[in-house]
Amino acid sequence: MDTSVAPPLPVANPLTEFFWEGTRAHKLLILRCQSCGHFVHYPRPVCERCLSEDLAPEEVSGNATLYSYTITMKPWHPFWVDKVPYVLASVELPEQPDLKMLTNIVECEHDALEIGMPVEVTFRQVAAELTLPFFKPVGS
Amino acid sequence: MGSRSAVIVGIGRTAYRRGSGRTTLGMATEACRAALDDAGMPVSEVDGIVCFSTGDSVIPILVGYALGLDGLAYPLEIKGGGNYASIVVAQAVAAVEAGMCETALVYRSLNSLSGHRYGRVDGALVAEGHIQYGAPHGYLVPGQWFAMMARRHMHDYGSTYEDLGHVAIQTRAHAANNPHAILRTPITMDDYLDSRWIYDPFRIYDCALEADGAAAVLVTTAERARDLKQPAVRMLGHAAWLGAGGLPDQWPDMSALYSANVGPRLWDMTGLTPGDMDLACLYDCFTYTTLATLEDYGFCGKGEAGRFFADGRATYGGDVVVNPHGGLLSEAYIHGMNHHFEAVLQLRGQAGERQVKDAALCLVSAGTGPYGGALVYGRD
């Protein structure tokens, strides 16, 4: 089994490169409208609320609640061959209602997973150029 | 241009197989020719062809060319998945009614098992665009997202694995009466609960049956239909909602699907209610899609669909017969076009052993997650 294989690597573009630079520095950055204060994720060129194009990354708290999750049992890519089952999740950030992002829940037994549970960001380097924002139960 | 109306006059399909050994062109032309033969219409009258594809299939002008047509007045290929399986029919009806073409074929042809598989990652995955926020975390196939939606529904409404199981069991029981279905052996709740996990809360029996094949419908004017072989079927209304930019994880309320938006508009537009439907061909890429859309379209309350199935309300003698052909789960994953074939067959009273008695009205839905549409067919 080849465990040196990398996961699918993000192809950063001018809209998203800040996010990956942030994770490498262990900061969770979300694009925010500098005109009305609305957070925008996924990164887009225009604020959906006020249509301002004046957006800039801002560091968020790193706190979240678990919105939903699925436990993937089958590796769909060589990187996960020795990592199944793994928890793919959507977490809701407290900075704004419905501000959700995809992640993995780590450091948590599967039968302890509970929608609504508080989680916090934890950064892990998974490839030379890639650090991912995972979430773990608060206090774990 | 005028107030003429369009109707469905023919249906066609190939065999559905686990591995066709055929091209999407070969299957598309076969399904289209079958629809023309069904109607008793010469191919020379076709001047419109509509399809949807994710880039995995042949385009309309090549199908027309292969069928001996010099060209098409209304060729349209919509890029997308099963969420467009009702929009393509509505487009053909609209095009004929607007006078942009006289007669239109609508097809979907795909090798969803032997060709591009939605439930598999082929080769190196390039995490571009929005995919860069999912794929590095192992969000690789669409079903993972719908599994997450199902999990949220379980949390909000107390639905269970067994509720999903009831959908799988009933759908398979229907397929047993359909010689065209690939999987026809009935399953029990024990079979369901013992089937292998794919992505919790989904087991293999929760997932569409990836297969190869094509299905087509033929649309022309009501006036022309009078001279054709089959009784015409009419689209009584169509509504769609393509939400959240196509990003399932940004849909605000994951315990509901696109259908929460489409259902009320469709009933308002047609003046009909769920109770009027004799059968429903619900897009069922996963058991959860059947369950949540049944609720969203108003056949029962939120959280009640599992019980609805368990109590026999989704089959013969119940409220509405859901997927009498066995759906995408047990007939074949023809991306929702097979639902249109079944609806028309039933409304013409030609479904044989599985005929829904006096079937006059049928809901056909398409899609899941934040995007999809639905239409109602009625006997003309």
Short mmCIF file of C-alpha atoms in Angstrom, two decimals:
data_model
loop_
_atom_site.label_atom_id
_atom_site.label_comp_id
_atom_site.label_asym_id
_atom_site.label_seq_id
_atom_site.Cartn_x
_atom_site.Cartn_y
_atom_site.Cartn_z
CA MET A 1 0.00 0.00 0.00
CA ASP A 2 1.36 3.35 -1.05
CA THR A 3 0.87 5.72 1.85
CA SER A 4 3.04 8.43 0.35
CA VAL A 5 0.28 9.42 -2.05
CA ALA A 6 -1.19 12.93 -1.61
CA PRO A 7 -4.89 13.78 -1.49
CA PRO A 8 -6.34 15.73 -4.42
CA LEU A 9 -4.48 19.02 -4.16
CA PRO A 10 -6.32 22.34 -4.32
CA VAL A 11 -5.62 24.34 -7.45
CA ALA A 12 -5.62 27.80 -5.93
CA ASN A 13 -6.86 30.67 -8.04
CA PRO A 14 -6.84 34.43 -7.40
CA LEU A 15 -10.03 34.11 -5.37
CA THR A 16 -8.89 31.23 -3.18
CA GLU A 17 -5.14 31.50 -2.67
CA PHE A 18 -5.57 33.50 0.55
CA PHE A 19 -7.42 30.56 2.11
CA TRP A 20 -4.59 28.09 1.54
CA GLU A 21 -1.93 30.57 2.57
CA GLY A 22 -3.96 31.01 5.74
CA THR A 23 -4.17 27.32 6.54
CA ARG A 24 -0.40 26.98 6.05
CA ALA A 25 -0.06 29.70 8.72
CA HIS A 26 -2.67 27.90 10.87
CA LYS A 27 -5.22 30.65 10.38
CA LEU A 28 -8.80 30.11 9.24
CA LEU A 29 -9.55 32.98 6.88
CA ILE A 30 -12.96 33.70 5.38
CA LEU A 31 -13.68 36.37 2.82
CA ARG A 32 -15.63 39.28 4.28
CA CYS A 33 -17.36 42.21 2.68
CA GLN A 34 -15.64 45.40 3.77
CA SER A 35 -18.74 47.36 2.93
CA CYS A 36 -21.48 45.55 4.87
CA GLY A 37 -19.58 43.01 6.98
CA HIS A 38 -21.12 39.91 5.39
CA PHE A 39 -18.96 36.78 5.25
CA VAL A 40 -18.81 35.08 1.85
CA HIS A 41 -17.91 31.42 1.52
CA TYR A 42 -17.09 29.85 -0.92
CA PRO A 43 -14.95 32.79 -2.07
CA ARG A 44 -16.74 34.83 -4.70
CA PRO A 45 -15.90 38.15 -6.31
CA VAL A 46 -19.06 39.91 -5.13
CA CYS A 47 -20.82 40.18 -1.77
CA GLU A 48 -24.14 38.39 -2.20
CA ARG A 49 -25.82 40.75 0.26
CA CYS A 50 -24.80 44.22 -0.95
CA LEU A 51 -23.04 43.44 -4.25
CA SER A 52 -19.90 45.25 -3.16
CA GLU A 53 -16.69 44.01 -4.73
CA ASP A 54 -14.65 45.19 -1.77
CA LEU A 55 -13.94 41.87 -0.08
CA ALA A 56 -10.99 40.87 2.06
CA PRO A 57 -9.99 37.78 4.05
CA GLU A 58 -10.48 37.97 7.81
CA GLU A 59 -9.49 35.49 10.43
CA VAL A 60 -12.47 33.87 12.14
CA SER A 61 -12.64 32.35 15.61
CA GLY A 62 -12.14 28.74 14.55
CA ASN A 63 -15.16 27.73 16.58
CA ALA A 64 -18.04 25.92 14.95
CA THR A 65 -20.91 23.54 15.51
CA LEU A 66 -21.40 20.28 13.67
CA TYR A 67 -24.19 20.77 11.12
CA SER A 68 -24.15 17.30 9.57
CA TYR A 69 -21.77 14.51 8.69
CA THR A 70 -21.32 11.24 6.86
CA ILE A 71 -18.95 8.43 7.62
CA THR A 72 -17.29 7.28 4.42
CA MET A 73 -16.52 3.57 4.55
CA LYS A 74 -15.01 3.12 1.13
CA PRO A 75 -11.85 4.81 -0.14
CA TRP A 76 -12.69 6.64 -3.34
CA HIS A 77 -9.10 7.73 -3.87
CA PRO A 78 -5.73 6.12 -3.00
CA PHE A 79 -5.03 8.68 -0.27
CA TRP A 80 -7.88 7.33 1.85
CA VAL A 81 -7.10 3.62 1.49
CA ASP A 82 -5.60 3.50 4.98
CA LYS A 83 -7.87 6.26 6.37
CA VAL A 84 -11.37 4.80 6.06
CA PRO A 85 -13.72 5.13 7.75
CA TYR A 86 -13.39 8.90 7.92
CA VAL A 87 -15.85 11.61 8.90
CA LEU A 88 -16.76 14.15 6.26
CA ALA A 89 -18.67 17.02 7.81
CA SER A 90 -20.32 20.35 7.36
CA VAL A 91 -19.72 22.77 10.21
CA GLU A 92 -21.49 26.04 10.85
CA LEU A 93 -19.34 28.96 11.88
CA PRO A 94 -20.73 31.19 14.64
CA GLU A 95 -19.74 34.37 12.83
CA GLN A 96 -22.91 34.32 10.73
CA PRO A 97 -26.06 32.16 10.33
CA ASP A 98 -25.75 29.54 7.56
CA LEU A 99 -22.00 30.20 7.19
CA LYS A 100 -20.97 26.63 6.56
CA MET A 101 -17.81 24.91 5.39
CA LEU A 102 -16.76 21.37 4.54
CA THR A 103 -14.21 19.65 6.72
CA ASN A 104 -13.34 16.43 8.51
CA ILE A 105 -14.07 15.75 12.15
CA VAL A 106 -11.01 14.27 13.86
CA GLU A 107 -10.18 13.12 17.39
CA CYS A 108 -13.73 11.95 17.94
CA GLU A 109 -15.17 8.45 18.28
CA HIS A 110 -17.82 7.91 15.66
CA ASP A 111 -20.50 7.06 18.16
CA ALA A 112 -19.77 10.32 19.95
CA LEU A 113 -20.61 12.39 16.88
CA GLU A 114 -23.65 14.52 17.50
CA ILE A 115 -25.17 17.18 15.32
CA GLY A 116 -24.94 20.49 17.14
CA MET A 117 -21.82 19.55 19.10
CA PRO A 118 -19.24 22.32 19.51
CA VAL A 119 -16.04 21.79 17.56
CA GLU A 120 -12.90 23.80 16.98
CA VAL A 121 -10.43 24.06 14.15
CA THR A 122 -7.18 22.12 14.18
CA PHE A 123 -4.66 22.34 11.37
CA ARG A 124 -2.81 19.39 9.92
CA GLN A 125 -0.27 19.24 7.18
CA VAL A 126 -1.28 16.42 4.82
CA ALA A 127 1.11 17.09 1.92
CA ALA A 128 4.16 19.24 1.30
CA GLU A 129 2.15 22.25 0.21
CA LEU A 130 -1.16 21.49 1.85
CA THR A 131 -2.41 22.11 5.36
CA LEU A 132 -6.06 21.36 5.92
CA PRO A 133 -8.46 22.86 8.47
CA PHE A 134 -9.98 19.93 10.38
CA PHE A 135 -12.33 20.26 13.34
CA LYS A 136 -12.30 18.36 16.62
CA PRO A 137 -14.58 18.33 19.65
CA VAL A 138 -13.93 21.31 21.90
CA GLY A 139 -11.59 20.31 24.68
CA SER A 140 -10.52 17.02 23.13
CA MET B 1 -46.19 31.24 -33.46
CA GLY B 2 -49.48 30.85 -31.70
CA SER B 3 -51.41 29.09 -29.03
CA ARG B 4 -50.83 25.57 -30.27
CA SER B 5 -50.11 22.91 -27.70
CA ALA B 6 -47.58 20.10 -27.59
CA VAL B 7 -48.02 16.57 -26.31
CA ILE B 8 -45.97 13.43 -25.73
CA VAL B 9 -46.67 10.93 -28.50
CA GLY B 10 -43.94 8.33 -28.25
CA ILE B 11 -41.51 6.64 -25.90
CA GLY B 12 -38.49 4.48 -26.58
CA ARG B 13 -35.61 2.84 -24.78
CA THR B 14 -32.83 0.34 -25.05
CA ALA B 15 -32.28 -2.64 -22.83
CA TYR B 16 -30.78 -1.53 -19.50
CA ARG B 17 -27.63 -3.45 -18.68
CA ARG B 18 -24.71 -3.65 -16.30
CA GLY B 19 -22.25 -2.98 -19.14
CA SER B 20 -23.68 -2.28 -22.59
CA GLY B 21 -20.60 -2.69 -24.77
CA ARG B 22 -22.14 0.07 -26.85
CA THR B 23 -21.59 3.72 -27.64
CA THR B 24 -23.87 6.42 -26.29
CA LEU B 25 -24.63 7.26 -29.95
CA GLY B 26 -25.77 3.72 -30.67
CA MET B 27 -28.03 3.65 -27.63
CA ALA B 28 -29.42 7.16 -28.27
CA THR B 29 -30.36 6.34 -31.86
CA GLU B 30 -31.99 3.08 -30.79
CA ALA B 31 -34.10 4.77 -28.10
CA CYS B 32 -35.06 7.61 -30.47
CA ARG B 33 -36.03 5.22 -33.26
CA ALA B 34 -38.07 3.19 -30.80
CA ALA B 35 -39.94 6.35 -29.76
CA LEU B 36 -40.66 7.18 -33.42
CA ASP B 37 -41.84 3.61 -34.12
CA ASP B 38 -43.99 3.74 -31.01
CA ALA B 39 -45.71 6.86 -32.33
CA GLY B 40 -45.80 5.73 -35.93
CA MET B 41 -43.99 8.84 -37.08
CA PRO B 42 -41.31 9.04 -39.75
CA VAL B 43 -37.94 10.36 -38.62
CA SER B 44 -38.05 12.97 -41.39
CA GLU B 45 -40.53 14.98 -39.32
CA VAL B 46 -38.07 15.46 -36.47
CA ASP B 47 -36.56 18.94 -36.42
CA GLY B 48 -35.69 19.27 -32.74
CA ILE B 49 -33.60 17.12 -30.41
CA VAL B 50 -32.96 17.87 -26.75
CA CYS B 51 -30.78 16.03 -24.27
CA PHE B 52 -28.87 16.55 -21.06
CA SER B 53 -25.45 15.22 -20.27
CA THR B 54 -22.53 15.84 -17.99
CA GLY B 55 -20.21 15.63 -20.97
CA ASP B 56 -20.48 11.84 -20.94
CA SER B 57 -22.75 11.44 -23.95
CA VAL B 58 -23.41 12.12 -27.60
CA ILE B 59 -24.76 15.52 -28.65
CA PRO B 60 -28.15 16.05 -30.36
CA ILE B 61 -26.88 17.11 -33.76
CA LEU B 62 -24.85 13.90 -34.06
CA VAL B 63 -27.90 11.84 -33.15
CA GLY B 64 -29.93 13.69 -35.78
CA TYR B 65 -27.20 13.23 -38.34
CA ALA B 66 -26.97 9.52 -37.58
CA LEU B 67 -30.73 9.25 -38.08
CA GLY B 68 -30.41 10.72 -41.56
CA LEU B 69 -31.47 14.28 -40.81
CA ASP B 70 -29.62 17.02 -42.66
CA GLY B 71 -29.94 19.34 -39.70
CA LEU B 72 -32.02 20.45 -36.77
CA ALA B 73 -34.02 23.61 -36.17
CA TYR B 74 -33.87 23.17 -32.40
CA PRO B 75 -30.85 21.27 -31.06
CA LEU B 76 -30.25 21.70 -27.35
CA GLU B 77 -27.81 19.96 -25.06
CA ILE B 78 -28.11 20.95 -21.43
CA LYS B 79 -25.00 20.40 -19.36
CA GLY B 80 -26.02 18.80 -16.12
CA GLY B 81 -27.16 15.72 -14.31
CA GLY B 82 -30.47 14.17 -13.39
CA ASN B 83 -31.64 17.50 -12.04
CA TYR B 84 -32.34 18.39 -15.69
CA ALA B 85 -34.37 15.27 -16.50
CA SER B 86 -37.67 17.19 -16.32
CA ILE B 87 -36.34 20.44 -17.77
CA VAL B 88 -35.37 18.72 -21.04
CA VAL B 89 -38.96 17.55 -21.58
CA ALA B 90 -40.32 20.98 -20.65
CA GLN B 91 -37.87 22.55 -23.12
CA ALA B 92 -39.07 20.31 -25.94
CA VAL B 93 -42.72 21.08 -25.14
CA ALA B 94 -41.97 24.80 -24.97
CA ALA B 95 -40.03 24.74 -28.23
CA VAL B 96 -42.86 22.98 -30.08
CA GLU B 97 -45.50 25.23 -28.55
CA ALA B 98 -43.49 28.31 -29.49
CA GLY B 99 -43.15 27.10 -33.07
CA MET B 100 -39.36 26.83 -32.89
CA CYS B 101 -39.71 23.25 -34.08
CA GLU B 102 -42.52 20.90 -35.02
CA THR B 103 -41.40 17.62 -33.52
CA ALA B 104 -38.72 17.04 -30.92
CA LEU B 105 -37.00 14.00 -29.52
CA VAL B 106 -35.72 14.10 -25.95
CA TYR B 107 -33.15 11.53 -24.91
CA ARG B 108 -30.65 10.59 -22.25
CA SER B 109 -28.02 8.03 -23.20
CA LEU B 110 -25.26 7.01 -20.84
CA ASN B 111 -22.94 4.25 -19.78
CA SER B 112 -23.22 5.07 -16.10
CA LEU B 113 -21.66 1.75 -15.15
CA SER B 114 -19.16 0.96 -17.88
CA GLY B 115 -18.36 4.55 -18.82
CA HIS B 116 -18.20 7.57 -16.57
CA ARG B 117 -19.41 6.59 -13.11
CA TYR B 118 -20.72 9.23 -10.76
CA GLY B 119 -20.02 6.92 -7.88
CA ARG B 120 -16.34 6.62 -8.62
CA VAL B 121 -13.31 8.82 -9.02
CA ASP B 122 -11.56 8.22 -12.31
CA GLY B 123 -7.82 8.80 -12.28
CA ALA B 124 -6.22 11.87 -10.78
CA LEU B 125 -8.73 14.32 -9.43
CA VAL B 126 -7.93 17.94 -10.07
CA ALA B 127 -9.35 20.00 -7.23
CA GLU B 128 -10.16 23.18 -9.14
CA GLY B 129 -12.84 25.76 -8.50
CA HIS B 130 -15.17 24.98 -5.63
CA ILE B 131 -14.00 21.36 -5.62
CA GLN B 132 -10.83 22.51 -3.89
CA TYR B 133 -12.83 22.95 -0.68
CA GLY B 134 -14.20 19.43 -0.75
CA ALA B 135 -11.92 16.96 -2.49
CA PRO B 136 -8.90 17.43 -0.21
CA HIS B 137 -11.18 16.43 2.68
CA GLY B 138 -12.33 13.31 0.86
CA TYR B 139 -15.59 14.71 -0.51
CA LEU B 140 -15.25 12.87 -3.81
CA VAL B 141 -18.61 11.56 -5.02
CA PRO B 142 -22.06 13.18 -4.96
CA GLY B 143 -23.58 10.54 -2.71
CA GLN B 144 -21.46 11.67 0.21
CA TRP B 145 -23.26 14.96 0.22
CA PHE B 146 -26.69 13.39 0.01
CA ALA B 147 -25.69 11.10 2.87
CA MET B 148 -24.98 14.24 4.88
CA MET B 149 -28.40 15.59 3.97
CA ALA B 150 -30.02 12.35 5.09
CA ARG B 151 -28.12 12.53 8.38
CA ARG B 152 -29.46 16.03 8.99
CA HIS B 153 -33.00 14.83 8.21
CA MET B 154 -32.53 12.06 10.78
CA HIS B 155 -31.49 14.64 13.33
CA ASP B 156 -34.31 17.09 12.62
CA TYR B 157 -37.17 14.61 12.14
CA GLY B 158 -36.09 11.40 13.82
CA SER B 159 -36.02 9.40 10.60
CA THR B 160 -34.11 6.14 10.79
CA TYR B 161 -32.07 3.65 8.78
CA GLU B 162 -35.21 1.53 8.66
CA ASP B 163 -37.12 4.40 7.04
CA LEU B 164 -34.58 4.38 4.23
CA GLY B 165 -34.86 0.60 4.16
CA HIS B 166 -38.63 0.73 3.60
CA VAL B 167 -38.03 2.78 0.45
CA ALA B 168 -35.44 0.29 -0.83
CA ILE B 169 -37.67 -2.71 -0.08
CA GLN B 170 -40.82 -1.25 -1.66
CA THR B 171 -38.98 -0.05 -4.74
CA ARG B 172 -37.44 -3.49 -5.25
CA ALA B 173 -40.83 -5.15 -4.76
CA HIS B 174 -42.16 -3.03 -7.61
CA ALA B 175 -39.22 -3.91 -9.83
CA ALA B 176 -40.09 -7.58 -9.40
CA ASN B 177 -43.08 -6.90 -11.70
CA ASN B 178 -40.98 -5.18 -14.35
CA PRO B 179 -39.17 -7.41 -16.87
CA HIS B 180 -37.07 -4.41 -17.95
CA ALA B 181 -35.66 -3.88 -14.45
CA ILE B 182 -32.16 -5.15 -13.71
CA LEU B 183 -32.68 -6.03 -10.04
CA ARG B 184 -35.92 -7.93 -9.46
CA THR B 185 -35.27 -10.14 -6.44
CA PRO B 186 -37.25 -8.90 -3.45
CA ILE B 187 -35.28 -7.87 -0.36
CA THR B 188 -36.19 -7.88 3.31
CA MET B 189 -35.32 -5.45 6.07
CA ASP B 190 -32.65 -7.90 7.24
CA ASP B 191 -31.16 -7.94 3.73
CA TYR B 192 -31.20 -4.17 3.76
CA LEU B 193 -29.63 -3.79 7.18
CA ASP B 194 -26.99 -6.42 6.34
CA SER B 195 -26.01 -4.78 3.06
CA ARG B 196 -22.61 -3.15 2.99
CA TRP B 197 -21.96 0.41 4.06
CA ILE B 198 -20.96 2.95 1.44
CA TYR B 199 -21.22 6.21 3.35
CA ASP B 200 -23.23 6.11 6.54
CA PRO B 201 -26.22 6.56 6.63
CA PHE B 202 -26.25 4.95 3.17
CA ARG B 203 -25.72 1.29 2.44
CA ILE B 204 -25.42 -0.17 -1.04
CA TYR B 205 -29.21 -0.67 -1.21
CA ASP B 206 -29.67 3.05 -0.70
CA CYS B 207 -27.78 3.85 -3.88
CA ALA B 208 -28.93 4.04 -7.49
CA LEU B 209 -28.20 1.06 -9.68
CA GLU B 210 -25.51 2.32 -12.03
CA ALA B 211 -26.25 0.91 -15.47
CA ASP B 212 -25.98 1.54 -19.19
CA GLY B 213 -28.82 2.46 -21.49
CA ALA B 214 -30.91 5.17 -23.09
CA ALA B 215 -34.50 6.36 -22.95
CA ALA B 216 -36.34 8.85 -25.15
CA VAL B 217 -39.66 10.63 -25.49
CA LEU B 218 -41.16 12.19 -28.60
CA VAL B 219 -43.02 15.52 -28.54
CA THR B 220 -45.13 17.05 -31.27
CA THR B 221 -48.21 19.22 -31.72
CA ALA B 222 -51.58 18.06 -30.42
CA GLU B 223 -52.90 18.48 -33.94
CA ARG B 224 -50.31 16.12 -35.43
CA ALA B 225 -50.85 13.69 -32.54
CA ARG B 226 -54.39 12.94 -33.70
CA ASP B 227 -53.04 10.89 -36.62
CA LEU B 228 -50.48 8.95 -34.60
CA LYS B 229 -50.64 5.47 -33.10
CA GLN B 230 -50.67 6.14 -29.37
CA PRO B 231 -52.93 8.12 -27.08
CA ALA B 232 -51.21 11.41 -26.32
CA VAL B 233 -49.99 12.40 -22.88
CA ARG B 234 -49.87 16.04 -21.88
CA MET B 235 -47.48 17.90 -19.60
CA LEU B 236 -49.80 19.86 -17.32
CA GLY B 237 -47.11 21.98 -15.71
CA HIS B 238 -43.43 22.09 -14.90
CA ALA B 239 -41.44 23.80 -12.18
CA ALA B 240 -37.76 23.72 -11.34
CA TRP B 241 -35.34 25.20 -8.87
CA LEU B 242 -31.58 25.13 -9.31
CA GLY B 243 -30.41 26.41 -5.97
CA ALA B 244 -27.28 27.30 -4.03
CA GLY B 245 -25.21 27.75 -7.18
CA GLY B 246 -25.22 23.99 -7.52
CA LEU B 247 -23.21 23.65 -4.30
CA PRO B 248 -25.07 21.11 -2.15
CA ASP B 249 -23.15 22.02 0.97
CA GLN B 250 -24.30 25.64 0.77
CA TRP B 251 -28.02 24.78 0.70
CA PRO B 252 -29.33 26.36 3.90
CA ASP B 253 -31.72 23.64 5.12
CA MET B 254 -30.38 20.19 4.37
CA SER B 255 -33.40 18.41 5.77
CA ALA B 256 -35.31 19.57 2.69
CA LEU B 257 -34.42 19.36 -0.97
CA TYR B 258 -35.07 21.56 -4.02
CA SER B 259 -38.55 20.04 -3.96
CA ALA B 260 -39.56 22.14 -0.96
CA ASN B 261 -39.47 25.06 -3.38
CA VAL B 262 -40.74 23.29 -6.50
CA GLY B 263 -43.68 21.42 -4.95
CA PRO B 264 -45.83 24.38 -3.93
CA ARG B 265 -45.21 26.13 -7.25
CA LEU B 266 -46.06 23.03 -9.27
CA TRP B 267 -49.33 22.48 -7.42
CA ASP B 268 -50.21 26.15 -7.69
CA MET B 269 -49.47 26.18 -11.41
CA THR B 270 -51.45 23.04 -12.22
CA GLY B 271 -54.30 23.53 -9.75
CA LEU B 272 -53.67 19.94 -8.66
CA THR B 273 -52.70 18.42 -5.33
CA PRO B 274 -50.57 15.44 -4.30
CA GLY B 275 -53.81 13.60 -3.55
CA ASP B 276 -54.75 13.82 -7.24
CA MET B 277 -51.71 11.79 -8.33
CA ASP B 278 -52.32 8.14 -9.22
CA LEU B 279 -48.62 7.45 -9.35
CA ALA B 280 -45.36 9.28 -8.84
CA CYS B 281 -42.08 8.56 -10.57
CA LEU B 282 -39.78 10.15 -8.02
CA TYR B 283 -36.13 10.62 -8.86
CA ASP B 284 -34.40 8.16 -6.58
CA CYS B 285 -30.65 8.38 -6.97
CA PHE B 286 -30.71 7.49 -3.27
CA THR B 287 -33.50 6.22 -1.02
CA TYR B 288 -33.25 9.49 0.86
CA THR B 289 -34.18 11.43 -2.28
CA THR B 290 -37.44 9.47 -2.55
CA LEU B 291 -38.12 9.97 1.14
CA ALA B 292 -37.43 13.72 1.26
CA THR B 293 -39.12 14.55 -2.04
CA LEU B 294 -42.23 12.60 -1.08
CA GLU B 295 -42.45 14.87 1.96
CA ASP B 296 -41.52 18.06 0.13
CA TYR B 297 -44.13 17.45 -2.58
CA GLY B 298 -46.70 17.14 0.17
CA PHE B 299 -47.71 13.48 0.01
CA CYS B 300 -47.07 13.40 3.76
CA GLY B 301 -45.57 15.58 6.46
CA LYS B 302 -41.86 16.02 7.09
CA GLY B 303 -40.45 12.99 8.83
CA GLU B 304 -43.41 10.81 7.86
CA ALA B 305 -42.21 9.27 4.60
CA GLY B 306 -40.64 6.19 6.14
CA ARG B 307 -43.90 5.35 7.87
CA PHE B 308 -45.77 6.18 4.63
CA PHE B 309 -43.78 3.47 2.87
CA ALA B 310 -43.95 1.00 5.76
CA ASP B 311 -47.74 1.32 5.88
CA GLY B 312 -48.16 0.50 2.19
CA ARG B 313 -49.30 3.96 1.22
CA ALA B 314 -46.69 4.16 -1.59
CA THR B 315 -47.89 1.09 -3.46
CA TYR B 316 -50.97 -0.43 -5.08
CA GLY B 317 -54.05 0.12 -2.94
CA GLY B 318 -52.36 2.98 -1.05
CA ASP B 319 -52.30 6.74 -1.58
CA VAL B 320 -50.01 6.85 -4.62
CA VAL B 321 -47.89 4.23 -6.37
CA VAL B 322 -44.30 5.42 -6.13
CA ASN B 323 -41.94 4.16 -8.83
CA PRO B 324 -43.87 1.15 -10.09
CA HIS B 325 -40.98 0.38 -12.47
CA GLY B 326 -38.43 0.10 -9.69
CA GLY B 327 -36.85 3.50 -10.20
CA LEU B 328 -33.19 4.29 -10.36
CA LEU B 329 -32.66 2.00 -7.38
CA SER B 330 -33.80 -1.23 -9.04
CA GLU B 331 -34.77 -0.70 -12.68
CA ALA B 332 -31.67 1.21 -13.75
CA TYR B 333 -29.88 4.52 -13.34
CA ILE B 334 -30.87 6.08 -16.65
CA HIS B 335 -30.56 9.45 -14.96
CA GLY B 336 -34.31 9.93 -14.63
CA MET B 337 -35.34 9.56 -18.27
CA ASN B 338 -36.63 6.06 -17.49
CA HIS B 339 -39.12 7.73 -15.14
CA HIS B 340 -40.65 9.58 -18.09
CA PHE B 341 -40.92 6.35 -20.06
CA GLU B 342 -42.75 4.68 -17.17
CA ALA B 343 -45.08 7.63 -16.57
CA VAL B 344 -46.21 7.75 -20.19
CA LEU B 345 -46.58 3.96 -20.38
CA GLN B 346 -48.75 3.97 -17.25
CA LEU B 347 -50.93 6.86 -18.40
CA ARG B 348 -51.53 5.00 -21.68
CA GLY B 349 -52.62 1.96 -19.67
CA GLN B 350 -49.89 -0.20 -21.21
CA ALA B 351 -47.85 -1.19 -18.17
CA GLY B 352 -49.10 -4.76 -18.06
CA GLU B 353 -48.72 -6.60 -14.79
CA ARG B 354 -47.67 -3.45 -12.94
CA GLN B 355 -50.36 -1.19 -14.39
CA VAL B 356 -51.70 1.34 -11.90
CA LYS B 357 -55.48 1.08 -12.24
CA ASP B 358 -57.07 3.98 -14.11
CA ALA B 359 -53.84 5.97 -13.98
CA ALA B 360 -54.68 9.48 -15.16
CA LEU B 361 -52.17 11.75 -13.42
CA CYS B 362 -48.50 11.23 -12.65
CA LEU B 363 -45.86 13.35 -10.95
CA VAL B 364 -42.36 12.93 -12.36
CA SER B 365 -39.52 14.48 -10.40
CA ALA B 366 -35.89 15.00 -11.32
CA GLY B 367 -32.85 15.77 -9.25
CA THR B 368 -31.93 15.99 -5.61
CA GLY B 369 -30.09 18.25 -3.20
CA PRO B 370 -30.54 21.92 -4.02
CA TYR B 371 -31.38 21.37 -7.67
CA GLY B 372 -34.15 19.70 -9.57
CA GLY B 373 -37.54 19.99 -11.17
CA ALA B 374 -40.81 18.19 -11.60
CA LEU B 375 -43.73 17.96 -13.94
CA VAL B 376 -47.18 16.47 -13.97
CA TYR B 377 -48.31 14.34 -16.87
CA GLY B 378 -51.96 13.70 -17.61
CA ARG B 379 -53.87 11.74 -20.21
CA ASP B 380 -54.70 14.12 -23.03
#
